[in-house]
Tab-separated table of N, CA, C and O in Angstrom:
chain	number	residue	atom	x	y	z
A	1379	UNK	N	0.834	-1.195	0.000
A	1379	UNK	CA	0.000	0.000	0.000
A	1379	UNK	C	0.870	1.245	0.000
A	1379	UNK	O	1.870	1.366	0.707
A	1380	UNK	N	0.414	2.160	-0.844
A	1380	UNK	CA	1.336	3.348	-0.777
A	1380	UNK	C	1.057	4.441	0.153
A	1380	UNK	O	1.697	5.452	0.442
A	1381	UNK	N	-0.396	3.838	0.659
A	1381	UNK	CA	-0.893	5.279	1.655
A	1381	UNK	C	-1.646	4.536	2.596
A	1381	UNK	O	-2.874	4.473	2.651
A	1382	UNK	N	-0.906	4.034	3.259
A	1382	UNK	CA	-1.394	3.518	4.780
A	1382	UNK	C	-2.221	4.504	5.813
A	1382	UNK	O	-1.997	5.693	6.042
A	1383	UNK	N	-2.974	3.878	6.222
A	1383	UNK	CA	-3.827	4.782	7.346
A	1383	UNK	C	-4.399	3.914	8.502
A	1383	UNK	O	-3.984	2.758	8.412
A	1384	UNK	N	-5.112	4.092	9.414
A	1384	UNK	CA	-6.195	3.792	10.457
A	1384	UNK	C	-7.135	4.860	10.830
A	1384	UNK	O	-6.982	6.063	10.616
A	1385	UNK	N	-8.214	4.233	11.463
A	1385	UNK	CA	-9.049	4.637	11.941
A	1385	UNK	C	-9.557	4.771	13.080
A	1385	UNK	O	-10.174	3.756	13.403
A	1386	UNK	N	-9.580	5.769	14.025
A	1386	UNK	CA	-9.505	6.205	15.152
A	1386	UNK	C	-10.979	6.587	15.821
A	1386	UNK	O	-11.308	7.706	15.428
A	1387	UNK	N	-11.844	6.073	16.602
A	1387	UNK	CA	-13.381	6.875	17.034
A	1387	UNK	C	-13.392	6.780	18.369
A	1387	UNK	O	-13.288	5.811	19.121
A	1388	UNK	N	-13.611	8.571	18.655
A	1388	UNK	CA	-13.461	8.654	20.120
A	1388	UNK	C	-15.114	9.296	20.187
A	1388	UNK	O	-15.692	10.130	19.490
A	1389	UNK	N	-15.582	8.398	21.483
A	1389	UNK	CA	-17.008	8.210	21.453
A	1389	UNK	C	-17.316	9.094	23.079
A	1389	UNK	O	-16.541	9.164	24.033
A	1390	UNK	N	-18.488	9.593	22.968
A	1390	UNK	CA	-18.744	9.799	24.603
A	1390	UNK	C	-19.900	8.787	24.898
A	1390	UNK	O	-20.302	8.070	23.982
A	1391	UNK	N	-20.510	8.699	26.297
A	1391	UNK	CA	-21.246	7.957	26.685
A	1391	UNK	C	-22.930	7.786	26.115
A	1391	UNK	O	-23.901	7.048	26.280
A	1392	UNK	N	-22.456	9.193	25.226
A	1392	UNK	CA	-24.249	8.874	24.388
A	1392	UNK	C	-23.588	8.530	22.740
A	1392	UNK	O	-24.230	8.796	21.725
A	1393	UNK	N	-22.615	8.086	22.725
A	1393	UNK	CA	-22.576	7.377	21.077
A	1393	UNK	C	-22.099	8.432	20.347
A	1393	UNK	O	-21.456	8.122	19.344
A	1394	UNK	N	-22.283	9.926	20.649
A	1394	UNK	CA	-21.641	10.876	19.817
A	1394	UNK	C	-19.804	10.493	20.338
A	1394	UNK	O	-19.235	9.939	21.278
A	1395	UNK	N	-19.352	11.350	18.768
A	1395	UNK	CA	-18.105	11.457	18.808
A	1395	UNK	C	-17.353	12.067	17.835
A	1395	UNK	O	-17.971	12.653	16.946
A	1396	UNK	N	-15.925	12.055	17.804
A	1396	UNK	CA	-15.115	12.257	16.200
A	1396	UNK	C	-14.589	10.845	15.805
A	1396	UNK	O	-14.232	9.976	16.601
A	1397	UNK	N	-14.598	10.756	14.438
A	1397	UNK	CA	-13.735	9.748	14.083
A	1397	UNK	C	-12.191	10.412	13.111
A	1397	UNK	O	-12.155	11.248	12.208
A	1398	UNK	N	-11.499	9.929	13.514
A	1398	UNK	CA	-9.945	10.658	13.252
A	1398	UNK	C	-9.092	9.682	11.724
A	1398	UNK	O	-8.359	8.711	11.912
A	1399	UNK	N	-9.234	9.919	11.131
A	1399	UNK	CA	-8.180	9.395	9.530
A	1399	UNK	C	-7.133	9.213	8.589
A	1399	UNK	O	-6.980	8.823	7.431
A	1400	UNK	N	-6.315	9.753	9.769
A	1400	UNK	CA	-4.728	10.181	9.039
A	1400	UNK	C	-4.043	9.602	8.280
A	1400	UNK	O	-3.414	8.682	8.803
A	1401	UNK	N	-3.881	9.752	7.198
A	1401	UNK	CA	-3.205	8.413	6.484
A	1401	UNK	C	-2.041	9.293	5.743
A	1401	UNK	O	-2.133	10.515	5.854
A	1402	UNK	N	-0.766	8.654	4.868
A	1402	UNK	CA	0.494	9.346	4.226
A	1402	UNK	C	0.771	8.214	3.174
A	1402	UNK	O	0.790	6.984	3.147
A	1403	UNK	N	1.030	9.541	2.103
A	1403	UNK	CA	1.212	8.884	0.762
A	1403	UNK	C	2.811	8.930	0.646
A	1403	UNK	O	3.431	9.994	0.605
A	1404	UNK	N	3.595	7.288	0.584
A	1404	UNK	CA	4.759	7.455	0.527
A	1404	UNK	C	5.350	7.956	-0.552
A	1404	UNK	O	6.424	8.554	-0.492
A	1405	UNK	N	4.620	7.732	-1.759
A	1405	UNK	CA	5.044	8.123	-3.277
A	1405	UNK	C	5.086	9.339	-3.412
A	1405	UNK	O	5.758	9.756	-4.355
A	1406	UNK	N	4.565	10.079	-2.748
A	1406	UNK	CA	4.058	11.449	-3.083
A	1406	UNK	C	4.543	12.615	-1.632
A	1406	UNK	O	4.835	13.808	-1.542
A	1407	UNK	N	4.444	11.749	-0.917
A	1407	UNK	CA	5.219	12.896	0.268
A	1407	UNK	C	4.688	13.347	1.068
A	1407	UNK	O	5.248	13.992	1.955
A	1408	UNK	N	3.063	13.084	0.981
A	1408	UNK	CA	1.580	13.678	1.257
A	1408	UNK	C	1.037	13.239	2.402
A	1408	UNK	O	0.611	12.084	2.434
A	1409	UNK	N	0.970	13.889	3.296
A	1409	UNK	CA	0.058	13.540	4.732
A	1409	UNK	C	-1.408	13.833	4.360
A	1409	UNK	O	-1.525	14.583	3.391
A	1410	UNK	N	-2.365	13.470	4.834
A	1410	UNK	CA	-3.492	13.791	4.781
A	1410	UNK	C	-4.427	13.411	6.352
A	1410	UNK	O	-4.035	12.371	6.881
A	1411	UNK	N	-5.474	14.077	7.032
A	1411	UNK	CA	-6.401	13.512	7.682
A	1411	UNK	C	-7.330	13.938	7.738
A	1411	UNK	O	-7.533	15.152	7.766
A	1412	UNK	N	-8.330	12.907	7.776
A	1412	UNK	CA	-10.199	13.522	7.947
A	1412	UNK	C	-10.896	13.551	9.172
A	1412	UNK	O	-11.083	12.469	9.730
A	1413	UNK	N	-11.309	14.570	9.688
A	1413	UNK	CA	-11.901	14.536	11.148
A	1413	UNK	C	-13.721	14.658	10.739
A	1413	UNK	O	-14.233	15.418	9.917
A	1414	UNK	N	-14.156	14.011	11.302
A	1414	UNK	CA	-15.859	14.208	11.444
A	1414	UNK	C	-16.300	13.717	12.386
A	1414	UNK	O	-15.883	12.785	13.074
A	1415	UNK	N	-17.767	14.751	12.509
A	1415	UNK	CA	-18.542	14.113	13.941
A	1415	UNK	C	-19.599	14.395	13.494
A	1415	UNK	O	-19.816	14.796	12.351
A	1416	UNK	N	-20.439	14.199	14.425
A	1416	UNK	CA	-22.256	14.752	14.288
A	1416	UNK	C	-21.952	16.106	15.151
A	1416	UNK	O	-21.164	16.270	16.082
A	1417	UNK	N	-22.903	17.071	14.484
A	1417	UNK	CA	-23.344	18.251	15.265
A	1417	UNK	C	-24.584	18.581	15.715
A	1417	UNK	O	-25.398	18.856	14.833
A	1418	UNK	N	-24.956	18.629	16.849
A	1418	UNK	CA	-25.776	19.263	17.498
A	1418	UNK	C	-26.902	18.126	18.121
A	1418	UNK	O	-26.302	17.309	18.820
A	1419	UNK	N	-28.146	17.900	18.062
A	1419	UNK	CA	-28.667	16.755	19.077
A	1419	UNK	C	-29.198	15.946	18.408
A	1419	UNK	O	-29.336	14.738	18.601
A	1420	UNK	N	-29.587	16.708	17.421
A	1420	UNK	CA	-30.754	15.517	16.160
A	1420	UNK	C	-30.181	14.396	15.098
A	1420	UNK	O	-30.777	13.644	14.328
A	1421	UNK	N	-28.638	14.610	15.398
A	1421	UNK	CA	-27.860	13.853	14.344
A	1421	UNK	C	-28.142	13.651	12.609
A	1421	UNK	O	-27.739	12.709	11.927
A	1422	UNK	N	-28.888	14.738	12.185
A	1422	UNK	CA	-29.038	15.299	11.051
A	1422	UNK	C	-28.075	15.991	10.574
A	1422	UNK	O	-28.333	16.548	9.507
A	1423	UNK	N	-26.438	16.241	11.252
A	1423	UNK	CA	-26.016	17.258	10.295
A	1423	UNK	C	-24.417	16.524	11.108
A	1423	UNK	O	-24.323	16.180	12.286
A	1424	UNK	N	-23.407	16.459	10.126
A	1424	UNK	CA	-22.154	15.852	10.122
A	1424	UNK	C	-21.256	17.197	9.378
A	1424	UNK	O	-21.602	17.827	8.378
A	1425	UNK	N	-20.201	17.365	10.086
A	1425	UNK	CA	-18.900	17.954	9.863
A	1425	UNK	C	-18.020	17.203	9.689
A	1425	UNK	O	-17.868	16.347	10.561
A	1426	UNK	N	-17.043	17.203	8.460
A	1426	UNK	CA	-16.257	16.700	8.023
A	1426	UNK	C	-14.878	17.526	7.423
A	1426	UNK	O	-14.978	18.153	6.368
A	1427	UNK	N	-13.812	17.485	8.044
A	1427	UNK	CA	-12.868	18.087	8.210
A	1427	UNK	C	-11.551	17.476	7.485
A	1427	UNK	O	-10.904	16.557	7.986
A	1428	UNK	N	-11.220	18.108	6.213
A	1428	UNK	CA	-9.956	17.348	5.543
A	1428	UNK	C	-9.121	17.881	5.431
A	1428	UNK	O	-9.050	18.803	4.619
A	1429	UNK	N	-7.845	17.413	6.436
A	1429	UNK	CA	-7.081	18.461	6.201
A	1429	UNK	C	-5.656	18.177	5.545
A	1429	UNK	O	-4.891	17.498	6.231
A	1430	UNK	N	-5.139	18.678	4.115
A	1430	UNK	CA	-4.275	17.947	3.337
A	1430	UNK	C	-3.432	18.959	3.107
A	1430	UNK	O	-3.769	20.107	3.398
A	1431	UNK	N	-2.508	18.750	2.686
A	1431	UNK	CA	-1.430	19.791	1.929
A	1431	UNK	C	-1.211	20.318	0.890
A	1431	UNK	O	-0.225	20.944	0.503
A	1432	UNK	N	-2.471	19.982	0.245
A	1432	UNK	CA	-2.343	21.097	-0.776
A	1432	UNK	C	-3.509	22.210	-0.836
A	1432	UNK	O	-3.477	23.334	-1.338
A	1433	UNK	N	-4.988	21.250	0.123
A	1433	UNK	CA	-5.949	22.184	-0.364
A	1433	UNK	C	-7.283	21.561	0.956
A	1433	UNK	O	-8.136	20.700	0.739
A	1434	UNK	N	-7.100	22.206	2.055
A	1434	UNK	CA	-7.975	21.416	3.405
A	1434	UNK	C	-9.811	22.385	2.801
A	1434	UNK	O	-10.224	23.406	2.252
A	1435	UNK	N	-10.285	21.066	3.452
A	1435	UNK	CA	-11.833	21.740	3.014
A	1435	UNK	C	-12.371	21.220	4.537
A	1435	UNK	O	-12.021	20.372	5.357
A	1436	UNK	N	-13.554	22.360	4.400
A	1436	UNK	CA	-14.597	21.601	5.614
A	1436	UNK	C	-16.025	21.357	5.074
A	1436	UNK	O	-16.733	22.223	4.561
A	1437	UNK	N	-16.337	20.113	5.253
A	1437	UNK	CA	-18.046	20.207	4.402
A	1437	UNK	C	-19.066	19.941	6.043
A	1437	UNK	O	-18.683	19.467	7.113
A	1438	UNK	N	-20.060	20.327	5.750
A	1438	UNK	CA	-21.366	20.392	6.409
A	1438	UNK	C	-22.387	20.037	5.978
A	1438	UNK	O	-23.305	20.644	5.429
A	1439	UNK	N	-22.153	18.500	6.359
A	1439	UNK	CA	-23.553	17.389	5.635
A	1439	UNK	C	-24.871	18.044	6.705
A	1439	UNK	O	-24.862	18.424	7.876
A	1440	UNK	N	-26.015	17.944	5.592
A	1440	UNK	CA	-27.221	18.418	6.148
A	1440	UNK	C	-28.268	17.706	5.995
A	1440	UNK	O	-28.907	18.180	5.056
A	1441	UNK	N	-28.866	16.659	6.505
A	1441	UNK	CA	-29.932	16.096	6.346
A	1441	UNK	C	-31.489	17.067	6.687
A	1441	UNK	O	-32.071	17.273	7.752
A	1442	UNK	N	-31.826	17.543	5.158
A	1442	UNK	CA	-33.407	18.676	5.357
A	1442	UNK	C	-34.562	17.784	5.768
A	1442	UNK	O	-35.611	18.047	6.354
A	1443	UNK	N	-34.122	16.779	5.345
A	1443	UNK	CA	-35.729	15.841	5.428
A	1443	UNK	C	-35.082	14.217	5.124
A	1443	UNK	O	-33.887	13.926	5.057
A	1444	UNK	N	-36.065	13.444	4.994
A	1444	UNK	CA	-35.973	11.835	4.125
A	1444	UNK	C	-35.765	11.948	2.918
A	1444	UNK	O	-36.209	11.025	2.234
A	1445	UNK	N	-35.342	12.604	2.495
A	1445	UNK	CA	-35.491	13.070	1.149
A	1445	UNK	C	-34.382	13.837	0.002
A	1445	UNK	O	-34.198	13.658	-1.202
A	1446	UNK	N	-33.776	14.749	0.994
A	1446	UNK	CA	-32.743	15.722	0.622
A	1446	UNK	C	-31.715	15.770	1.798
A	1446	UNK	O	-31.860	15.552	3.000
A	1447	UNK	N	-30.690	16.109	1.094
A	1447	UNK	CA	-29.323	16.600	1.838
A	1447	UNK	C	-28.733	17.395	1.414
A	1447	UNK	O	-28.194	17.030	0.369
A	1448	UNK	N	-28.430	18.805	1.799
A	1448	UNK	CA	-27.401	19.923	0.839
A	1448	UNK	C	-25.976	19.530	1.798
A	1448	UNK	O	-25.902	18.862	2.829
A	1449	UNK	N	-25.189	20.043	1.219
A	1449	UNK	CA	-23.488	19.448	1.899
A	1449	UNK	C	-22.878	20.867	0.926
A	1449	UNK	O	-22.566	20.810	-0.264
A	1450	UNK	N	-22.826	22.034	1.765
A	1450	UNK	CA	-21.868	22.596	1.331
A	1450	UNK	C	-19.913	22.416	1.741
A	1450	UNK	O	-19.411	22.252	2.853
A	1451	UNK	N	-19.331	22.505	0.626
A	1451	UNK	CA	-17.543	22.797	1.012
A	1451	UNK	C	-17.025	23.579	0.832
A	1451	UNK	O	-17.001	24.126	-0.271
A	1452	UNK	N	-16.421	23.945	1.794
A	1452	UNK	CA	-15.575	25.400	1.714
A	1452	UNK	C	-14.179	25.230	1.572
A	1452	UNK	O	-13.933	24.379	2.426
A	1453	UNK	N	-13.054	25.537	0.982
A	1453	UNK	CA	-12.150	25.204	0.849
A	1453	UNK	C	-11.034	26.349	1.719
A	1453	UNK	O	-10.711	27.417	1.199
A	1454	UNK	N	-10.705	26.068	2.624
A	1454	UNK	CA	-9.828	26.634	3.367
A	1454	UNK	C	-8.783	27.297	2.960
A	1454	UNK	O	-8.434	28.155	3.770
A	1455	UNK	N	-8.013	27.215	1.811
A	1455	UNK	CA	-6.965	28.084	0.719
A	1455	UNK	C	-7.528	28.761	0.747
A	1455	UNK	O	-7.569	29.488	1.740
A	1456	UNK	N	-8.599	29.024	-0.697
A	1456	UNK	CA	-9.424	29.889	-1.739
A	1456	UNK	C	-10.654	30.480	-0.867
A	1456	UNK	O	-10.905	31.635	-1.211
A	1457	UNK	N	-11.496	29.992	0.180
A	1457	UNK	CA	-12.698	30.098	0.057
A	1457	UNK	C	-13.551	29.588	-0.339
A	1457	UNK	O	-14.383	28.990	0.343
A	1458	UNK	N	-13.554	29.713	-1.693
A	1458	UNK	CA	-14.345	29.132	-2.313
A	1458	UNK	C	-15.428	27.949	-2.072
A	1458	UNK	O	-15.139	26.805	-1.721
A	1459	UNK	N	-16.510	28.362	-2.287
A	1459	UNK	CA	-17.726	27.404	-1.403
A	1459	UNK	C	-18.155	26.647	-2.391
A	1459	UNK	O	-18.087	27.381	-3.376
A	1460	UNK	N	-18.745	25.140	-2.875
A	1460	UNK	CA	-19.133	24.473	-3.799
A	1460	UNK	C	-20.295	23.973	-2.856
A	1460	UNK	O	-20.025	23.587	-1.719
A	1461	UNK	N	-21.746	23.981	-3.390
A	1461	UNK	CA	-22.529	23.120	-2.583
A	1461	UNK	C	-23.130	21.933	-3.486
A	1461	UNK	O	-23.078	21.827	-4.712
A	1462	UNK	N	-23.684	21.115	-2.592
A	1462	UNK	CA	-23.988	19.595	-3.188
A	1462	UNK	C	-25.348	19.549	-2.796
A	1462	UNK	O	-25.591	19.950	-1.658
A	1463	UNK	N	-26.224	19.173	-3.448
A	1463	UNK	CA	-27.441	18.672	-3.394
A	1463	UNK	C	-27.849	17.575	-3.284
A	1463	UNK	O	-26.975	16.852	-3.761
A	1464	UNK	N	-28.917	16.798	-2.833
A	1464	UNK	CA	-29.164	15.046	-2.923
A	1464	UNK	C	-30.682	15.555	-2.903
A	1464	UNK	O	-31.125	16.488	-2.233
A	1465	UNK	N	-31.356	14.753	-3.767
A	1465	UNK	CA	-32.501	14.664	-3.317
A	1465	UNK	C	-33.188	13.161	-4.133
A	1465	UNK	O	-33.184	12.845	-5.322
A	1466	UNK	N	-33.695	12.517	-3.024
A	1466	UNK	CA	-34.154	10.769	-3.118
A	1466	UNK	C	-35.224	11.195	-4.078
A	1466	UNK	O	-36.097	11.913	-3.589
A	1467	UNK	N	-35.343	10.845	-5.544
A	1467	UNK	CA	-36.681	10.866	-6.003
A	1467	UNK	C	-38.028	9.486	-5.512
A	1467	UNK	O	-39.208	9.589	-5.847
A	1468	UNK	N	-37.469	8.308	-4.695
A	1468	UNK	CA	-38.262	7.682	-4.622
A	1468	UNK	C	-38.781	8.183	-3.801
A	1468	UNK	O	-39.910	8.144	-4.290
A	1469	UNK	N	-38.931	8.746	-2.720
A	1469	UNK	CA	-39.324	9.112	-1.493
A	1469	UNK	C	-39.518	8.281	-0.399
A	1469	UNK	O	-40.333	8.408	0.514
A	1470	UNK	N	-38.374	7.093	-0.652
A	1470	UNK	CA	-38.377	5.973	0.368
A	1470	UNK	C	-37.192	6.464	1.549
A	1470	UNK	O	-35.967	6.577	1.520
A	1471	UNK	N	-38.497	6.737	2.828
A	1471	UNK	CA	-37.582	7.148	4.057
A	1471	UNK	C	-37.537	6.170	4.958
A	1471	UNK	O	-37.855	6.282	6.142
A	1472	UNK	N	-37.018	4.897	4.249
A	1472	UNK	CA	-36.292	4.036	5.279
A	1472	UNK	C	-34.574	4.421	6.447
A	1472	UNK	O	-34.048	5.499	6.724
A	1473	UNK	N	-34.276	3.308	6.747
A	1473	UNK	CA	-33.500	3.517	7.935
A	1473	UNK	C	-32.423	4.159	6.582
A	1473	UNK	O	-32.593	4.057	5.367
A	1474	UNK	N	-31.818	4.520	6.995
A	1474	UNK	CA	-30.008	5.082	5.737
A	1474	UNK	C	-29.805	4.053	5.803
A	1474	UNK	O	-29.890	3.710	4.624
A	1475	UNK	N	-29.481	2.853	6.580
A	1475	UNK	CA	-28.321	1.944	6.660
A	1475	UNK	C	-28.755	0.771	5.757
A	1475	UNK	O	-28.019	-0.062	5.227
A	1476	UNK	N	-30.155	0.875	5.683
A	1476	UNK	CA	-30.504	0.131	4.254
A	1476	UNK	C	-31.512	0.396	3.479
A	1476	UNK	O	-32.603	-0.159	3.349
A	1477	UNK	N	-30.811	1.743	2.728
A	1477	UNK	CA	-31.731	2.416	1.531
A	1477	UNK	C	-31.745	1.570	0.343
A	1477	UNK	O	-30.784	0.803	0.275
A	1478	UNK	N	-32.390	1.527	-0.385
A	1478	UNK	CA	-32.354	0.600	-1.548
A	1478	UNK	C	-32.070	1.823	-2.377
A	1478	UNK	O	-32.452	2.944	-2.040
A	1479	UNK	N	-31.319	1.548	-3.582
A	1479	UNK	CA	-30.908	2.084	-4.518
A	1479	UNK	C	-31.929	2.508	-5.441
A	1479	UNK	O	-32.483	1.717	-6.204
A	1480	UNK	N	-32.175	3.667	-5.392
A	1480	UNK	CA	-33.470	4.033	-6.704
A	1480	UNK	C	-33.279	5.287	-7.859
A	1480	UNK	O	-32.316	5.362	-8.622
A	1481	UNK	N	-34.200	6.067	-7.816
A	1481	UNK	CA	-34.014	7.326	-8.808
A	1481	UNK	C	-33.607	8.391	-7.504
A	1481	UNK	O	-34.126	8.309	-6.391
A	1482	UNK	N	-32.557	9.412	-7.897
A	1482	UNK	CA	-32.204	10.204	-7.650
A	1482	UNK	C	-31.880	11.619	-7.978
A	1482	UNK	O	-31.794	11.512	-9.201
A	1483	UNK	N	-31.627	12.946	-7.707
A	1483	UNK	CA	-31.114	13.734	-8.252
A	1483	UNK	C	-30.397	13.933	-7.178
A	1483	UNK	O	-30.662	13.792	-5.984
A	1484	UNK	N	-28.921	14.474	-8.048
A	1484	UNK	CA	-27.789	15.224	-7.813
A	1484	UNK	C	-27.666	16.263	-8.284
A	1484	UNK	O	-27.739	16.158	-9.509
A	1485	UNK	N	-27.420	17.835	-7.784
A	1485	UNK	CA	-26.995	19.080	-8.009
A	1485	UNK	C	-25.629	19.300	-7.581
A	1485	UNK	O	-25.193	18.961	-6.481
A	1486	UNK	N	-24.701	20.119	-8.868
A	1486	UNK	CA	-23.614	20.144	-8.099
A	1486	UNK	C	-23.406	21.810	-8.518
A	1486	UNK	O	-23.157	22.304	-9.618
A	1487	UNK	N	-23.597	22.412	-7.282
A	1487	UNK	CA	-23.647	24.514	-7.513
A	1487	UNK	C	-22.066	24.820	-7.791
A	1487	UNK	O	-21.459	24.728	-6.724
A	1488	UNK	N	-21.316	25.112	-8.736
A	1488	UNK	CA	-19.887	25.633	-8.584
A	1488	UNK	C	-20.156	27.388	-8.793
A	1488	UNK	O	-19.789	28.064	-9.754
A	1489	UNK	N	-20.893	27.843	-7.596
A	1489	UNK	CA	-20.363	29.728	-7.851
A	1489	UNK	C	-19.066	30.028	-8.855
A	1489	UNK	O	-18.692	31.185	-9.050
Protein backbone atom coordinates (compact mmCIF):
# COMPACT_ATOMS: atom_id res chain seq x y z
CA UNK A 1 0.00 0.00 0.00
CA UNK A 2 1.34 3.35 -0.78
CA UNK A 3 -0.89 5.28 1.66
CA UNK A 4 -1.39 3.52 4.78
CA UNK A 5 -3.83 4.78 7.35
CA UNK A 6 -6.20 3.79 10.46
CA UNK A 7 -9.05 4.64 11.94
CA UNK A 8 -9.50 6.21 15.15
CA UNK A 9 -13.38 6.88 17.03
CA UNK A 10 -13.46 8.65 20.12
CA UNK A 11 -17.01 8.21 21.45
CA UNK A 12 -18.74 9.80 24.60
CA UNK A 13 -21.25 7.96 26.68
CA UNK A 14 -24.25 8.87 24.39
CA UNK A 15 -22.58 7.38 21.08
CA UNK A 16 -21.64 10.88 19.82
CA UNK A 17 -18.10 11.46 18.81
CA UNK A 18 -15.12 12.26 16.20
CA UNK A 19 -13.73 9.75 14.08
CA UNK A 20 -9.95 10.66 13.25
CA UNK A 21 -8.18 9.39 9.53
CA UNK A 22 -4.73 10.18 9.04
CA UNK A 23 -3.21 8.41 6.48
CA UNK A 24 0.49 9.35 4.23
CA UNK A 25 1.21 8.88 0.76
CA UNK A 26 4.76 7.46 0.53
CA UNK A 27 5.04 8.12 -3.28
CA UNK A 28 4.06 11.45 -3.08
CA UNK A 29 5.22 12.90 0.27
CA UNK A 30 1.58 13.68 1.26
CA UNK A 31 0.06 13.54 4.73
CA UNK A 32 -3.49 13.79 4.78
CA UNK A 33 -6.40 13.51 7.68
CA UNK A 34 -10.20 13.52 7.95
CA UNK A 35 -11.90 14.54 11.15
CA UNK A 36 -15.86 14.21 11.44
CA UNK A 37 -18.54 14.11 13.94
CA UNK A 38 -22.26 14.75 14.29
CA UNK A 39 -23.34 18.25 15.27
CA UNK A 40 -25.78 19.26 17.50
CA UNK A 41 -28.67 16.75 19.08
CA UNK A 42 -30.75 15.52 16.16
CA UNK A 43 -27.86 13.85 14.34
CA UNK A 44 -29.04 15.30 11.05
CA UNK A 45 -26.02 17.26 10.30
CA UNK A 46 -22.15 15.85 10.12
CA UNK A 47 -18.90 17.95 9.86
CA UNK A 48 -16.26 16.70 8.02
CA UNK A 49 -12.87 18.09 8.21
CA UNK A 50 -9.96 17.35 5.54
CA UNK A 51 -7.08 18.46 6.20
CA UNK A 52 -4.28 17.95 3.34
CA UNK A 53 -1.43 19.79 1.93
CA UNK A 54 -2.34 21.10 -0.78
CA UNK A 55 -5.95 22.18 -0.36
CA UNK A 56 -7.97 21.42 3.41
CA UNK A 57 -11.83 21.74 3.01
CA UNK A 58 -14.60 21.60 5.61
CA UNK A 59 -18.05 20.21 4.40
CA UNK A 60 -21.37 20.39 6.41
CA UNK A 61 -23.55 17.39 5.64
CA UNK A 62 -27.22 18.42 6.15
CA UNK A 63 -29.93 16.10 6.35
CA UNK A 64 -33.41 18.68 5.36
CA UNK A 65 -35.73 15.84 5.43
CA UNK A 66 -35.97 11.84 4.12
CA UNK A 67 -35.49 13.07 1.15
CA UNK A 68 -32.74 15.72 0.62
CA UNK A 69 -29.32 16.60 1.84
CA UNK A 70 -27.40 19.92 0.84
CA UNK A 71 -23.49 19.45 1.90
CA UNK A 72 -21.87 22.60 1.33
CA UNK A 73 -17.54 22.80 1.01
CA UNK A 74 -15.57 25.40 1.71
CA UNK A 75 -12.15 25.20 0.85
CA UNK A 76 -9.83 26.63 3.37
CA UNK A 77 -6.97 28.08 0.72
CA UNK A 78 -9.42 29.89 -1.74
CA UNK A 79 -12.70 30.10 0.06
CA UNK A 80 -14.35 29.13 -2.31
CA UNK A 81 -17.73 27.40 -1.40
CA UNK A 82 -19.13 24.47 -3.80
CA UNK A 83 -22.53 23.12 -2.58
CA UNK A 84 -23.99 19.59 -3.19
CA UNK A 85 -27.44 18.67 -3.39
CA UNK A 86 -29.16 15.05 -2.92
CA UNK A 87 -32.50 14.66 -3.32
CA UNK A 88 -34.15 10.77 -3.12
CA UNK A 89 -36.68 10.87 -6.00
CA UNK A 90 -38.26 7.68 -4.62
CA UNK A 91 -39.32 9.11 -1.49
CA UNK A 92 -38.38 5.97 0.37
CA UNK A 93 -37.58 7.15 4.06
CA UNK A 94 -36.29 4.04 5.28
CA UNK A 95 -33.50 3.52 7.94
CA UNK A 96 -30.01 5.08 5.74
CA UNK A 97 -28.32 1.94 6.66
CA UNK A 98 -30.50 0.13 4.25
CA UNK A 99 -31.73 2.42 1.53
CA UNK A 100 -32.35 0.60 -1.55
CA UNK A 101 -30.91 2.08 -4.52
CA UNK A 102 -33.47 4.03 -6.70
CA UNK A 103 -34.01 7.33 -8.81
CA UNK A 104 -32.20 10.20 -7.65
CA UNK A 105 -31.11 13.73 -8.25
CA UNK A 106 -27.79 15.22 -7.81
CA UNK A 107 -27.00 19.08 -8.01
CA UNK A 108 -23.61 20.14 -8.10
CA UNK A 109 -23.65 24.51 -7.51
CA UNK A 110 -19.89 25.63 -8.58
CA UNK A 111 -20.36 29.73 -7.85
Amino acid sequence: LSTPSFLRRFRNNRGKGVTVMPSYDFIEGKARCVLSGDVGTTGRTRAVLRLDVDDSTLTLVRALDGNKIIAPTISLKSGKIVYDYHLDLDGDESSTSQRKVGSSLRAHVDP
